[in-house]
Each structure stands twice: as structure tokens, then as C-alpha cells.
């Protein structure tokens, strides 16, 4: 609509120039008729611009609502994915069972309950060190 607005400004200047030019050439009645016609033309262009601006504003608001709905849906999906990931991670942590130094079997979640996170970090139990300790404890070896 900005292009139409700029075009309207050009047309307005043209109408002003025509008025000035014709003021000297036309008699009073002809000039009044020309002036009235140019006023109506200007009013018509202003109404068109107003309608166009309103239409574009409405379209913009509709697009903004659509974007907001998609962003809300995306946020909801992210929250769902985080919850599912946490449940899956907890299930994996429950499957990892290790012998502690007193030869008791425990899964990872209680072992990390007293840590600042309150839970094992992602990937806990997958590295070689806990498995080597598990192997050593199951064979009766004591850590040095």
C-alpha cells in the first residue's frame, strides 16, 4: 500500500499544478467545475488508499495470528519432546544396575539423588569406567 500512497502523493501534486495552471486560463464557473472534479478525484483516491490500508492491516494481523499459532504449537511440541525424552532417559537409567562397594545392586537414579542435578547426567552408565568398576566388583576386586 506504500506504493499506492506514493502514487497518491504524485497525483495530488499533479492536481495542484493543474489547478494553478487552469486558474489563469478558465473563467470562474469552469474553474469551479474543474476544482470540484479534482476534489472528488482526490477524495476517491483517499478512500481507495484507506480501504487498501485496512485490507493490508487485516491481512497482516491474520498472518501474525497464524505465525503465533505455529509458534505456540512448536513450543508445545518442544515441551512434549522434553517430557518424553526425560521419561525415556529415566527408563534407561532404571535399566542400568550396578554393584556398589557393599555388593548391593542399585540403578543409577538413586545413586545420583544427592547430586546437585538430583539425577544422572545424560549418558551416565554408557562410558567404560562404570562398566569396568562393575566388572571388577562382580569378580571380587576392590578399587585401589
Coordinates of C-alpha atoms in Angstrom, one line a residue:
X1 CA 0.0 0.0 0.0
X2 CA 3.0 2.3 0.4
X3 CA 3.4 2.3 -3.4
X4 CA -0.2 3.4 -3.8
X5 CA 0.4 6.1 -1.1
X6 CA 3.4 7.4 -3.0
X7 CA 1.4 7.4 -6.2
X8 CA -1.4 9.3 -4.5
X9 CA 1.1 12.0 -3.4
X10 CA 2.2 12.4 -7.1
X11 CA -1.4 12.6 -8.3
X12 CA -2.0 15.3 -5.6
X13 CA 0.9 17.4 -6.8
X14 CA -0.4 17.0 -10.4
X15 CA -3.9 18.2 -9.4
X16 CA -2.4 21.2 -7.6
X17 CA -0.3 22.1 -10.6
X18 CA -3.3 21.7 -12.9
X19 CA -5.4 24.0 -10.6
X20 CA -2.7 26.6 -10.7
X21 CA -2.3 26.3 -14.5
X22 CA -6.0 26.4 -15.3
X23 CA -6.8 29.2 -12.8
X24 CA -5.5 31.8 -15.2
X25 CA -7.0 30.1 -18.3
X26 CA -10.5 29.3 -17.3
X27 CA -13.4 31.5 -16.3
X28 CA -14.8 31.3 -12.8
X29 CA -17.5 28.7 -13.5
X30 CA -15.3 26.4 -15.5
X31 CA -12.6 26.7 -12.8
X32 CA -15.1 25.8 -10.0
X33 CA -16.2 22.8 -12.0
X34 CA -12.6 21.7 -12.5
X35 CA -11.8 22.3 -8.9
X36 CA -14.8 20.3 -7.8
X37 CA -13.9 17.4 -10.1
X38 CA -10.3 17.4 -8.8
X39 CA -11.5 17.4 -5.2
X40 CA -13.8 14.4 -5.9
X41 CA -10.9 12.7 -7.6
X42 CA -8.7 13.3 -4.6
X43 CA -11.3 12.1 -2.2
X44 CA -11.8 8.9 -4.3
X45 CA -8.1 8.2 -4.2
X46 CA -8.0 8.8 -0.4
X47 CA -10.9 6.3 0.1
X48 CA -9.1 3.7 -2.1
X49 CA -5.9 4.2 0.0
X50 CA -7.8 3.9 3.2
X51 CA -9.5 0.7 2.0
X52 CA -6.2 -0.7 0.8
X53 CA -4.5 0.1 4.1
X54 CA -7.3 -1.5 6.0
X55 CA -7.1 -4.6 3.8
X56 CA -3.4 -4.9 4.3
X57 CA -3.7 -4.4 8.0
X58 CA -6.2 -7.2 8.2
X59 CA -4.0 -9.5 6.1
X60 CA -1.0 -8.7 8.3
X61 CA -3.0 -9.4 11.5
X62 CA -4.2 -12.7 10.1
X63 CA -0.6 -13.7 9.1
X64 CA 0.6 -12.7 12.6
X65 CA -2.1 -14.8 14.2
X66 CA -1.0 -17.8 12.0
X67 CA 2.6 -17.3 13.0
X68 CA 1.6 -17.1 16.7
X69 CA -0.4 -20.3 16.4
X70 CA 2.5 -22.1 14.8
X71 CA 4.9 -20.8 17.4
X72 CA 2.6 -21.9 20.2
X73 CA 2.3 -25.4 18.6
X74 CA 6.1 -25.5 18.2
X75 CA 6.5 -24.6 21.9
X76 CA 4.0 -27.3 22.9
X77 CA 5.8 -29.9 20.8
X78 CA 9.2 -28.9 22.4
X79 CA 7.7 -29.3 25.9
X80 CA 6.2 -32.7 24.9
X81 CA 9.5 -33.8 23.4
X82 CA 11.4 -32.8 26.5
X83 CA 9.0 -34.7 28.7
X84 CA 9.2 -37.8 26.5
X85 CA 13.0 -37.6 26.4
X86 CA 13.2 -37.3 30.2
X87 CA 10.9 -40.4 30.7
X88 CA 13.0 -42.4 28.2
X89 CA 16.2 -41.3 29.9
X90 CA 14.7 -42.4 33.3
X91 CA 13.7 -45.7 31.9
X92 CA 17.3 -46.2 30.6
X93 CA 18.7 -45.2 34.0
X94 CA 16.5 -47.8 35.7
X95 CA 17.8 -50.5 33.4
X96 CA 21.4 -49.8 34.3
X97 CA 22.1 -51.7 37.5
X98 CA 25.5 -51.6 39.2
X99 CA 27.0 -53.3 42.3
X100 CA 28.2 -50.8 44.9
X101 CA 31.2 -51.3 47.2
X102 CA 29.0 -53.3 49.7
X103 CA 27.9 -55.6 46.8
X104 CA 24.4 -54.2 46.7
X105 CA 22.7 -53.8 43.3
X106 CA 21.3 -50.3 42.6
X107 CA 20.2 -48.5 39.5
X108 CA 21.5 -45.1 38.5
X109 CA 18.7 -42.8 39.7
X110 CA 19.2 -43.3 43.5
X111 CA 23.0 -43.2 43.1
X112 CA 22.7 -39.6 41.8
X113 CA 19.8 -38.4 44.0
X114 CA 22.2 -36.4 46.3
X115 CA 24.0 -34.6 43.5
X116 CA 23.2 -31.0 42.5
X117 CA 21.2 -32.1 39.5
X118 CA 19.4 -34.8 41.5
X119 CA 19.6 -37.2 38.6
X120 CA 22.4 -38.7 36.5
X121 CA 23.7 -36.7 33.6
X122 CA 22.7 -37.8 30.1
X123 CA 24.8 -40.8 29.0
X124 CA 25.6 -41.8 32.6
X125 CA 26.5 -45.5 32.6
X126 CA 27.3 -45.7 28.9
X127 CA 31.1 -45.0 29.3
X128 CA 33.7 -47.6 30.0
X129 CA 34.7 -46.6 33.6
X130 CA 31.4 -47.7 35.3
X131 CA 31.4 -50.9 33.4
X132 CA 35.0 -51.6 34.3
X133 CA 34.2 -51.0 38.0
X134 CA 31.1 -53.2 37.7
X135 CA 33.3 -56.0 36.2
X136 CA 35.9 -55.6 38.9
X137 CA 33.3 -55.6 41.8
X138 CA 31.5 -58.6 40.3
X139 CA 34.8 -60.5 40.3
X140 CA 35.6 -59.6 43.9
X141 CA 38.2 -57.0 43.1
X142 CA 38.4 -53.9 45.3
X143 CA 39.2 -50.4 44.0
X144 CA 42.7 -49.1 44.8

